[in-house]
PDB file of C-alpha atoms in Angstrom:
ATOM      1  CA  MET A 142     -86.475 -27.748 -54.909  1.00 46.00           C
ATOM      2  CA  ARG A 143     -84.576 -29.435 -51.925  1.00 42.00           C
ATOM      3  CA  TRP A 144     -84.968 -32.429 -53.918  1.00 44.00           C
ATOM      4  CA  PHE A 145     -83.635 -31.475 -57.001  1.00 41.00           C
ATOM      5  CA  LEU A 146     -80.488 -29.766 -55.227  1.00 42.00           C
ATOM      6  CA  SER A 147     -79.856 -32.865 -53.610  1.00 48.00           C
ATOM      7  CA  SER A 148     -80.083 -35.057 -56.928  1.00 52.00           C
ATOM      8  CA  ALA A 149     -77.780 -32.679 -58.443  1.00 46.00           C
ATOM      9  CA  ILE A 150     -75.008 -32.667 -55.833  1.00 44.00           C
ATOM     10  CA  LEU A 151     -75.391 -36.284 -55.838  1.00 44.00           C
ATOM     11  CA  SER A 152     -74.732 -36.519 -59.318  1.00 52.00           C
ATOM     12  CA  ILE A 153     -71.772 -34.122 -59.206  1.00 46.00           C
ATOM     13  CA  ALA A 154     -70.288 -36.076 -56.380  1.00 47.00           C
ATOM     14  CA  PHE A 155     -70.777 -39.374 -58.176  1.00 48.00           C
ATOM     15  CA  LEU A 156     -69.086 -37.726 -61.279  1.00 45.00           C
ATOM     16  CA  ILE A 157     -66.174 -36.428 -59.333  1.00 44.00           C
ATOM     17  CA  ASN A 158     -65.620 -39.985 -57.715  1.00 53.00           C
ATOM     18  CA  THR A 159     -65.612 -41.853 -60.873  1.00 51.00           C
ATOM     19  CA  ALA A 160     -63.464 -39.305 -62.958  1.00 46.00           C
ATOM     20  CA  PHE A 161     -60.841 -39.588 -59.855  1.00 46.00           C
ATOM     21  CA  ALA A 162     -61.209 -43.501 -60.333  1.00 46.00           C
ATOM     22  CA  GLU A 163     -60.548 -43.688 -63.805  1.00 53.00           C
ATOM     23  CA  SER A 164     -57.710 -40.630 -63.747  1.00 57.00           C
ATOM     24  CA  THR A 165     -55.887 -42.497 -60.949  1.00 65.00           C
ATOM     25  CA  PRO A 166     -53.544 -44.926 -62.143  1.00 77.00           C
ATOM     26  CA  SER A 167     -53.419 -48.332 -60.374  1.00 81.00           C
ATOM     27  CA  LEU A 168     -50.513 -49.309 -57.773  1.00 87.00           C
ATOM     28  CA  SER A 169     -47.716 -50.981 -59.134  1.00 86.00           C
ATOM     29  CA  LEU A 170     -45.384 -53.179 -56.840  1.00 89.00           C
ATOM     30  CA  GLY A 171     -41.605 -52.007 -57.434  1.00 85.00           C
ATOM     31  CA  SER A 172     -39.632 -54.905 -58.460  1.00 90.00           C
ATOM     32  CA  GLY A 173     -36.490 -56.166 -56.615  1.00 94.00           C
ATOM     33  CA  LEU A 174     -36.297 -57.785 -53.013  1.00 95.00           C
ATOM     34  CA  TRP A 175     -38.407 -57.165 -49.941  1.00 96.00           C
ATOM     35  CA  GLU A 176     -37.984 -58.265 -46.703  1.00 96.00           C
ATOM     36  CA  GLY A 177     -39.353 -58.245 -43.021  1.00 95.00           C
ATOM     37  CA  ILE A 178     -40.236 -60.428 -39.897  1.00 95.00           C
ATOM     38  CA  SER A 179     -43.349 -61.746 -39.025  1.00 93.00           C
ATOM     39  CA  GLU A 180     -44.187 -63.429 -35.223  1.00 89.00           C
ATOM     40  CA  THR A 181     -47.781 -63.908 -35.409  1.00 83.00           C
ATOM     41  CA  ASN A 182     -47.566 -67.500 -36.523  1.00 77.00           C
ATOM     42  CA  GLY A 183     -44.523 -68.492 -35.249  1.00 79.00           C
ATOM     43  CA  THR A 184     -41.518 -66.409 -36.105  1.00 89.00           C
ATOM     44  CA  ASN A 185     -40.692 -66.179 -39.677  1.00 93.00           C
ATOM     45  CA  TYR A 186     -38.556 -64.214 -41.932  1.00 95.00           C
ATOM     46  CA  TYR A 187     -40.570 -62.726 -45.092  1.00 96.00           C
ATOM     47  CA  LEU A 188     -38.784 -62.510 -48.751  1.00 96.00           C
ATOM     48  CA  LEU A 189     -40.980 -61.079 -51.444  1.00 97.00           C
ATOM     49  CA  GLN A 190     -39.058 -61.473 -54.662  1.00 96.00           C
ATOM     50  CA  LEU A 191     -40.817 -59.149 -57.443  1.00 96.00           C
ATOM     51  CA  ASN A 192     -39.166 -59.632 -60.817  1.00 95.00           C
ATOM     52  CA  ASP A 193     -39.279 -57.906 -64.209  1.00 94.00           C
ATOM     53  CA  SER A 194     -39.759 -60.702 -66.093  1.00 95.00           C
ATOM     54  CA  GLY A 195     -43.392 -61.485 -64.084  1.00 94.00           C
ATOM     55  CA  GLU A 196     -42.135 -64.671 -62.472  1.00 96.00           C
ATOM     56  CA  HIS A 197     -42.315 -63.981 -58.582  1.00 97.00           C
ATOM     57  CA  LYS A 198     -41.204 -65.559 -55.745  1.00 96.00           C
ATOM     58  CA  LEU A 199     -42.274 -65.478 -51.758  1.00 96.00           C
ATOM     59  CA  PHE A 200     -39.595 -66.924 -49.503  1.00 95.00           C
ATOM     60  CA  ILE A 201     -41.085 -68.043 -45.913  1.00 94.00           C
ATOM     61  CA  ALA A 202     -37.588 -68.496 -43.730  1.00 94.00           C
ATOM     62  CA  ASN A 203     -38.302 -69.891 -40.161  1.00 93.00           C
ATOM     63  CA  LEU A 204     -35.814 -67.872 -37.836  1.00 92.00           C
ATOM     64  CA  ALA A 205     -35.391 -70.306 -35.108  1.00 88.00           C
ATOM     65  CA  SER A 206     -33.962 -72.871 -37.648  1.00 90.00           C
ATOM     66  CA  ALA A 207     -31.409 -70.223 -38.591  1.00 93.00           C
ATOM     67  CA  PHE A 208     -33.148 -70.005 -41.566  1.00 94.00           C
ATOM     68  CA  ARG A 209     -32.123 -73.967 -42.323  1.00 90.00           C
ATOM     69  CA  TYR A 210     -35.882 -74.432 -43.172  1.00 91.00           C
ATOM     70  CA  VAL A 211     -37.436 -72.308 -46.045  1.00 92.00           C
ATOM     71  CA  LYS A 212     -40.871 -72.754 -48.186  1.00 92.00           C
ATOM     72  CA  GLN A 213     -40.608 -71.293 -51.154  1.00 93.00           C
ATOM     73  CA  MET A 214     -43.604 -70.312 -53.237  1.00 94.00           C
ATOM     74  CA  PRO A 215     -43.730 -69.005 -57.192  1.00 95.00           C
ATOM     75  CA  PHE A 216     -46.351 -66.817 -58.581  1.00 95.00           C
ATOM     76  CA  ASP A 217     -46.669 -64.585 -61.476  1.00 95.00           C
ATOM     77  CA  ASN A 218     -48.281 -61.392 -62.809  1.00 95.00           C
ATOM     78  CA  ASN A 219     -51.809 -63.260 -63.370  1.00 95.00           C
ATOM     79  CA  ASP A 220     -51.778 -63.705 -59.374  1.00 95.00           C
ATOM     80  CA  ILE A 221     -51.489 -59.844 -59.014  1.00 95.00           C
ATOM     81  CA  ASN A 222     -54.395 -57.784 -58.688  1.00 95.00           C
ATOM     82  CA  CYS A 223     -53.892 -54.016 -58.198  1.00 94.00           C
ATOM     83  CA  THR A 224     -56.040 -50.907 -57.384  1.00 93.00           C
ATOM     84  CA  TYR A 225     -55.261 -47.147 -56.975  1.00 88.00           C
ATOM     85  CA  SER A 226     -54.754 -47.844 -53.257  1.00 90.00           C
ATOM     86  CA  GLU A 227     -53.458 -51.775 -53.035  1.00 94.00           C
ATOM     87  CA  CYS A 228     -52.540 -54.872 -54.678  1.00 95.00           C
ATOM     88  CA  ILE A 229     -53.459 -58.248 -53.695  1.00 95.00           C
ATOM     89  CA  LEU A 230     -51.524 -61.263 -54.302  1.00 96.00           C
ATOM     90  CA  SER A 231     -52.729 -64.617 -54.408  1.00 93.00           C
ATOM     91  CA  VAL A 232     -49.927 -67.323 -54.152  1.00 92.00           C
ATOM     92  CA  PRO A 233     -50.085 -71.005 -54.039  1.00 85.00           C
ATOM     93  CA  ASN A 234     -49.232 -72.785 -51.265  1.00 81.00           C
ATOM     94  CA  PRO A 235     -47.447 -75.930 -52.671  1.00 74.00           C
ATOM     95  CA  SER A 236     -46.916 -77.615 -48.923  1.00 73.00           C
ATOM     96  CA  GLU A 237     -50.578 -77.378 -48.082  1.00 72.00           C
ATOM     97  CA  GLN A 238     -52.388 -78.193 -50.986  1.00 71.00           C
ATOM     98  CA  ASN A 239     -55.850 -76.964 -49.203  1.00 71.00           C
ATOM     99  CA  THR A 240     -54.451 -73.221 -48.623  1.00 75.00           C
ATOM    100  CA  ASN A 241     -53.455 -70.319 -50.256  1.00 82.00           C
ATOM    101  CA  LEU A 242     -51.983 -67.285 -49.318  1.00 89.00           C
ATOM    102  CA  ARG A 243     -53.711 -63.751 -50.046  1.00 93.00           C
ATOM    103  CA  LEU A 244     -51.347 -60.803 -49.520  1.00 96.00           C
ATOM    104  CA  ILE A 245     -53.328 -57.371 -49.245  1.00 96.00           C
ATOM    105  CA  VAL A 246     -50.133 -54.774 -49.854  1.00 96.00           C
ATOM    106  CA  THR A 247     -50.134 -51.181 -49.284  1.00 95.00           C
ATOM    107  CA  PRO A 248     -47.733 -48.478 -49.535  1.00 91.00           C
ATOM    108  CA  ASN A 249     -46.109 -47.502 -46.348  1.00 88.00           C
ATOM    109  CA  SER A 250     -43.494 -45.195 -47.574  1.00 84.00           C
ATOM    110  CA  SER A 251     -41.615 -45.091 -50.708  1.00 83.00           C
ATOM    111  CA  ASP A 252     -39.010 -48.296 -49.812  1.00 90.00           C
ATOM    112  CA  SER A 253     -41.602 -50.381 -47.253  1.00 93.00           C
ATOM    113  CA  TYR A 254     -44.986 -51.875 -47.516  1.00 95.00           C
ATOM    114  CA  LYS A 255     -47.473 -53.039 -45.063  1.00 95.00           C
ATOM    115  CA  VAL A 256     -48.986 -56.276 -45.932  1.00 96.00           C
ATOM    116  CA  LEU A 257     -51.878 -58.309 -44.390  1.00 95.00           C
ATOM    117  CA  GLU A 258     -51.439 -61.871 -44.862  1.00 94.00           C
ATOM    118  CA  MET A 259     -54.241 -64.513 -44.713  1.00 92.00           C
ATOM    119  CA  HIS A 260     -54.259 -68.195 -44.834  1.00 87.00           C
ATOM    120  CA  LEU A 261     -57.533 -69.362 -47.076  1.00 85.00           C
ATOM    121  CA  ASP A 262     -58.918 -72.658 -46.919  1.00 81.00           C
ATOM    122  CA  ASP A 263     -60.212 -74.520 -50.293  1.00 78.00           C
ATOM    123  CA  GLN A 264     -63.436 -72.509 -49.798  1.00 78.00           C
ATOM    124  CA  ASN A 265     -61.726 -69.177 -49.842  1.00 79.00           C
ATOM    125  CA  LYS A 266     -62.455 -68.827 -45.889  1.00 83.00           C
ATOM    126  CA  PRO A 267     -59.746 -67.430 -43.758  1.00 81.00           C
ATOM    127  CA  ILE A 268     -57.937 -69.884 -41.295  1.00 82.00           C
ATOM    128  CA  LEU A 269     -54.801 -67.412 -39.976  1.00 84.00           C
ATOM    129  CA  ALA A 270     -54.110 -63.890 -40.284  1.00 89.00           C
ATOM    130  CA  ALA A 271     -50.875 -61.872 -39.781  1.00 89.00           C
ATOM    131  CA  THR A 272     -49.856 -58.348 -40.201  1.00 92.00           C
ATOM    132  CA  TYR A 273     -46.071 -57.020 -41.065  1.00 94.00           C
ATOM    133  CA  GLN A 274     -43.923 -54.524 -42.798  1.00 94.00           C
ATOM    134  CA  LEU A 275     -41.625 -55.583 -45.728  1.00 96.00           C
ATOM    135  CA  ASP A 276     -38.748 -53.288 -47.008  1.00 95.00           C
ATOM    136  CA  LYS A 277     -36.975 -52.782 -50.026  1.00 95.00           C
ATOM    137  CA  LYS A 278     -33.565 -54.415 -50.030  1.00 93.00           C
ATOM    138  CA  ASN A 279     -30.665 -53.796 -52.684  1.00 90.00           C
ATOM    139  CA  GLY A 280     -28.296 -56.592 -52.816  1.00 88.00           C
ATOM    140  CA  LYS A 281     -28.144 -59.714 -50.576  1.00 90.00           C
ATOM    141  CA  SER A 282     -30.849 -60.165 -48.870  1.00 93.00           C
ATOM    142  CA  THR A 283     -30.712 -60.063 -44.680  1.00 93.00           C
ATOM    143  CA  VAL A 284     -31.101 -63.853 -44.510  1.00 93.00           C
ATOM    144  CA  ARG A 285     -28.284 -64.269 -46.938  1.00 93.00           C
ATOM    145  CA  GLU A 286     -25.956 -62.028 -45.329  1.00 94.00           C
ATOM    146  CA  PHE A 287     -26.408 -64.230 -42.036  1.00 95.00           C
ATOM    147  CA  ILE A 288     -25.783 -67.286 -43.321  1.00 94.00           C
ATOM    148  CA  GLU A 289     -22.539 -66.156 -44.739  1.00 94.00           C
ATOM    149  CA  ARG A 290     -21.576 -64.646 -41.863  1.00 94.00           C
ATOM    150  CA  TYR A 291     -22.155 -67.657 -39.378  1.00 94.00           C
ATOM    151  CA  SER A 292     -21.691 -70.713 -41.857  1.00 93.00           C
ATOM    152  CA  GLU A 293     -18.707 -71.865 -40.432  1.00 92.00           C
ATOM    153  CA  ARG A 294     -20.232 -70.958 -36.599  1.00 92.00           C
ATOM    154  CA  LEU A 295     -23.190 -73.339 -37.597  1.00 91.00           C
ATOM    155  CA  ILE A 296     -21.444 -76.277 -38.451  1.00 89.00           C
ATOM    156  CA  ALA A 297     -19.035 -76.034 -35.615  1.00 86.00           C
ATOM    157  CA  LEU A 298     -21.989 -75.805 -33.032  1.00 85.00           C
ATOM    158  CA  ASP A 299     -21.018 -77.659 -29.525  1.00 77.00           C
ATOM    159  CA  GLU A 300     -24.158 -79.659 -27.788  1.00 73.00           C
ATOM    160  CA  LYS A 301     -22.497 -80.155 -24.613  1.00 71.00           C
ATOM    161  CA  PHE A 302     -23.376 -76.515 -23.452  1.00 66.00           C
ATOM    162  CA  SER A 303     -27.052 -76.924 -24.714  1.00 69.00           C
ATOM    163  CA  ASN A 304     -28.406 -76.325 -20.932  1.00 71.00           C
ATOM    164  CA  GLU A 305     -26.086 -73.265 -20.547  1.00 83.00           C
ATOM    165  CA  LEU A 306     -25.971 -69.595 -22.286  1.00 91.00           C
ATOM    166  CA  PHE A 307     -22.887 -70.378 -24.523  1.00 91.00           C
ATOM    167  CA  GLY A 308     -23.712 -71.315 -28.287  1.00 92.00           C
ATOM    168  CA  LEU A 309     -25.500 -69.199 -30.853  1.00 95.00           C
ATOM    169  CA  TRP A 310     -28.763 -67.564 -30.173  1.00 96.00           C
ATOM    170  CA  ILE A 311     -31.118 -65.918 -33.164  1.00 97.00           C
ATOM    171  CA  GLY A 312     -33.578 -63.383 -32.442  1.00 96.00           C
ATOM    172  CA  VAL A 313     -36.093 -60.404 -33.246  1.00 96.00           C
ATOM    173  CA  ALA A 314     -35.593 -57.239 -31.589  1.00 95.00           C
ATOM    174  CA  ASP A 315     -38.094 -54.398 -31.531  1.00 92.00           C
ATOM    175  CA  ILE A 316     -36.533 -51.290 -32.388  1.00 88.00           C
ATOM    176  CA  ARG A 317     -38.289 -48.122 -32.852  1.00 84.00           C
ATOM    177  CA  GLY A 318     -41.509 -49.984 -33.520  1.00 84.00           C
ATOM    178  CA  LYS A 319     -39.654 -52.597 -36.387  1.00 88.00           C
ATOM    179  CA  LYS A 320     -38.944 -55.756 -35.884  1.00 92.00           C
ATOM    180  CA  GLN A 321     -35.418 -56.634 -36.221  1.00 94.00           C
ATOM    181  CA  LEU A 322     -32.870 -59.379 -36.548  1.00 96.00           C
ATOM    182  CA  ILE A 323     -30.442 -60.131 -33.306  1.00 96.00           C
ATOM    183  CA  VAL A 324     -27.830 -62.428 -33.002  1.00 97.00           C
ATOM    184  CA  LEU A 325     -25.727 -63.574 -29.767  1.00 97.00           C
ATOM    185  CA  ASP A 326     -22.976 -65.823 -30.290  1.00 96.00           C
ATOM    186  CA  TYR A 327     -21.440 -66.439 -26.780  1.00 95.00           C
ATOM    187  CA  LYS A 328     -18.188 -68.393 -26.922  1.00 92.00           C
ATOM    188  CA  LEU A 329     -16.625 -70.282 -23.721  1.00 87.00           C
ATOM    189  CA  ASP A 330     -13.236 -68.958 -24.245  1.00 86.00           C
ATOM    190  CA  GLU A 331     -13.294 -66.493 -27.077  1.00 91.00           C
ATOM    191  CA  GLN A 332     -14.530 -62.928 -27.794  1.00 96.00           C
ATOM    192  CA  SER A 333     -17.904 -62.883 -27.900  1.00 97.00           C
ATOM    193  CA  GLU A 334     -20.608 -60.662 -29.986  1.00 97.00           C
ATOM    194  CA  PHE A 335     -24.026 -59.504 -30.155  1.00 97.00           C
ATOM    195  CA  VAL A 336     -25.209 -58.378 -33.478  1.00 97.00           C
ATOM    196  CA  LEU A 337     -28.141 -56.615 -34.863  1.00 96.00           C
ATOM    197  CA  MET A 338     -28.944 -56.990 -38.673  1.00 94.00           C
ATOM    198  CA  ILE A 339     -31.112 -54.065 -39.878  1.00 90.00           C
ATOM    199  CA  ASN A 340     -33.813 -54.967 -42.338  1.00 87.00           C
ATOM    200  CA  GLY A 341     -33.662 -53.171 -45.680  1.00 86.00           C
ATOM    201  CA  ARG A 342     -30.310 -52.150 -45.288  1.00 84.00           C
ATOM    202  CA  SER A 343     -26.582 -53.702 -45.506  1.00 81.00           C
ATOM    203  CA  LEU A 344     -25.695 -52.214 -42.288  1.00 83.00           C
ATOM    204  CA  VAL A 345     -24.895 -54.375 -39.280  1.00 90.00           C
ATOM    205  CA  ASN A 346     -24.426 -53.088 -35.517  1.00 93.00           C
ATOM    206  CA  LYS A 347     -22.388 -55.287 -33.344  1.00 95.00           C
ATOM    207  CA  THR A 348     -20.443 -55.367 -29.983  1.00 96.00           C
ATOM    208  CA  HIS A 349     -18.301 -57.836 -28.210  1.00 97.00           C
ATOM    209  CA  PHE A 350     -17.916 -59.030 -24.935  1.00 97.00           C
ATOM    210  CA  ASN A 351     -15.603 -61.856 -23.101  1.00 96.00           C
ATOM    211  CA  LYS A 352     -16.977 -64.404 -20.534  1.00 94.00           C
ATOM    212  CA  SER A 353     -15.408 -62.088 -17.641  1.00 95.00           C
ATOM    213  CA  ASN A 354     -18.234 -59.279 -18.480  1.00 96.00           C
ATOM    214  CA  VAL A 355     -20.608 -61.542 -17.832  1.00 96.00           C
ATOM    215  CA  SER A 356     -22.514 -61.665 -14.098  1.00 96.00           C
ATOM    216  CA  LEU A 357     -25.415 -63.583 -12.611  1.00 92.00           C
ATOM    217  CA  VAL A 358     -27.393 -61.426 -10.432  1.00 91.00           C
ATOM    218  CA  ASP A 359     -30.574 -63.178  -8.722  1.00 88.00           C
ATOM    219  CA  GLY A 360     -30.970 -65.407 -11.782  1.00 88.00           C
ATOM    220  CA  VAL A 361     -30.781 -62.510 -13.989  1.00 95.00           C
ATOM    221  CA  THR A 362     -28.068 -62.420 -16.204  1.00 96.00           C
ATOM    222  CA  GLN A 363     -25.640 -59.360 -17.172  1.00 96.00           C
ATOM    223  CA  ILE A 364     -23.651 -58.602 -19.952  1.00 97.00           C
ATOM    224  CA  SER A 365     -21.377 -55.087 -20.389  1.00 96.00           C
ATOM    225  CA  THR A 366     -20.189 -54.806 -23.739  1.00 96.00           C
ATOM    226  CA  THR A 367     -17.357 -52.666 -25.512  1.00 93.00           C
ATOM    227  CA  HIS A 368     -19.519 -50.587 -27.663  1.00 92.00           C
ATOM    228  CA  ALA A 369     -19.828 -47.189 -26.747  1.00 86.00           C
ATOM    229  CA  THR A 370     -23.246 -46.320 -27.820  1.00 87.00           C
ATOM    230  CA  PHE A 371     -24.931 -50.029 -29.351  1.00 91.00           C
ATOM    231  CA  ALA A 372     -26.102 -52.517 -26.773  1.00 93.00           C
ATOM    232  CA  ASN A 373     -23.283 -51.746 -24.086  1.00 92.00           C
ATOM    233  CA  GLN A 374     -25.578 -53.201 -21.399  1.00 94.00           C
ATOM    234  CA  ILE A 375     -27.778 -56.406 -22.013  1.00 96.00           C
ATOM    235  CA  ILE A 376     -30.117 -57.956 -19.459  1.00 97.00           C
ATOM    236  CA  LEU A 377     -31.111 -61.634 -20.232  1.00 97.00           C
ATOM    237  CA  HIS A 378     -33.844 -64.141 -18.686  1.00 96.00           C
ATOM    238  CA  GLN A 379     -33.759 -67.587 -19.116  1.00 93.00           C
ATOM    239  CA  LEU A 380     -37.315 -68.581 -20.161  1.00 94.00           C
ATOM    240  CA  THR A 381     -36.092 -72.216 -21.234  1.00 93.00           C
ATOM    241  CA  THR A 382     -33.357 -73.886 -22.297  1.00 90.00           C
ATOM    242  CA  ASN A 383     -33.634 -72.965 -25.577  1.00 93.00           C
ATOM    243  CA  MET A 384     -35.609 -69.414 -25.208  1.00 95.00           C
ATOM    244  CA  LEU A 385     -34.115 -65.849 -23.704  1.00 96.00           C
ATOM    245  CA  GLN A 386     -35.884 -62.938 -23.400  1.00 97.00           C
ATOM    246  CA  GLY A 387     -33.865 -59.806 -22.754  1.00 96.00           C
ATOM    247  CA  HIS A 388     -33.473 -55.926 -22.599  1.00 96.00           C
ATOM    248  CA  LEU A 389     -30.539 -53.841 -24.109  1.00 95.00           C
ATOM    249  CA  TYR A 390     -29.580 -50.627 -23.742  1.00 91.00           C
ATOM    250  CA  SER A 391     -26.409 -47.985 -23.783  1.00 86.00           C
ATOM    251  CA  TYR A 392     -25.139 -45.902 -21.231  1.00 80.00           C
ATOM    252  CA  HIS A 393     -23.368 -42.673 -22.707  1.00 75.00           C
ATOM    253  CA  LYS A 394     -21.997 -39.778 -20.971  1.00 77.00           C
ATOM    254  CA  GLY A 395     -24.617 -40.705 -17.847  1.00 76.00           C
ATOM    255  CA  GLN A 396     -27.710 -41.156 -20.246  1.00 80.00           C
ATOM    256  CA  ALA A 397     -29.324 -44.238 -21.392  1.00 79.00           C
ATOM    257  CA  LEU A 398     -29.755 -44.716 -24.883  1.00 77.00           C
ATOM    258  CA  GLU A 399     -32.022 -46.862 -27.350  1.00 81.00           C
ATOM    259  CA  PRO A 400     -33.708 -49.261 -25.035  1.00 88.00           C
ATOM    260  CA  ALA A 401     -35.046 -52.315 -26.952  1.00 93.00           C
ATOM    261  CA  ASP A 402     -36.730 -55.279 -25.843  1.00 95.00           C
ATOM    262  CA  PHE A 403     -35.982 -58.631 -27.804  1.00 97.00           C
ATOM    263  CA  ARG A 404     -36.131 -62.257 -27.762  1.00 96.00           C
ATOM    264  CA  LEU A 405     -33.671 -64.970 -28.503  1.00 97.00           C
ATOM    265  CA  TYR A 406     -33.749 -68.390 -29.754  1.00 95.00           C
ATOM    266  CA  ARG A 407     -30.929 -71.082 -29.396  1.00 94.00           C
ATOM    267  CA  VAL A 408     -29.587 -72.555 -32.588  1.00 94.00           C
ATOM    268  CA  LYS A 409     -29.485 -76.145 -32.428  1.00 88.00           C
ATOM    269  CA  LYS A 410     -26.935 -78.307 -34.605  1.00 81.00           C
TER     270      LYS A 410
END
């Protein structure tokens, strides 16, 4: 009798699971532009462009180069396989003929995805892996917004201050558990700026300072900026001539707001 009941329960569970699988539609990736940052294998900006035509592209832009080096990898609907919980994208990697990228994409919210990226060799064995978040972006990508904002500055870069803090720096801040693009543009005789460019949104937070607002205390650079609530206090530690480790926060009515750590890389001419 017990055996009969157990068999009946297993049969019912199997039928329920089968019916659920058949009735649940496969996940569908939304068209448009999805962007995010990964620091696992170097520091890269990812742009996933999904088109209604079925012809898609994955862009990987090197952050330290100020996005002057970009990999472009086309793929199509035949390279996408979805279940009701995830989509697997098999993306050919033309720059490394013996490897391919496999992206396992799962929904994080209505406008973001979590991605597990695996680099596979010619025998489909994983070589490298990384995880990151892609956020939906309407309009221009953050990479394009950066290039348009700083194109003239990139052309005018002066390398005579290559051993000092003066110059253009680009990096990543960890804000509320998300990696965001930041820029420090420190000028000698002009107003300087510190900028946060938020993934998935055409929103820029910026604050300004002059050379007189910068002080060096026991080897640590301290900057006071003009904004009331965004990064009005910045602390910089110079790790190398081309890399800074920093911390930002704001004092407003006697309270510290939105502290965050970040890392910056010098942009070279």
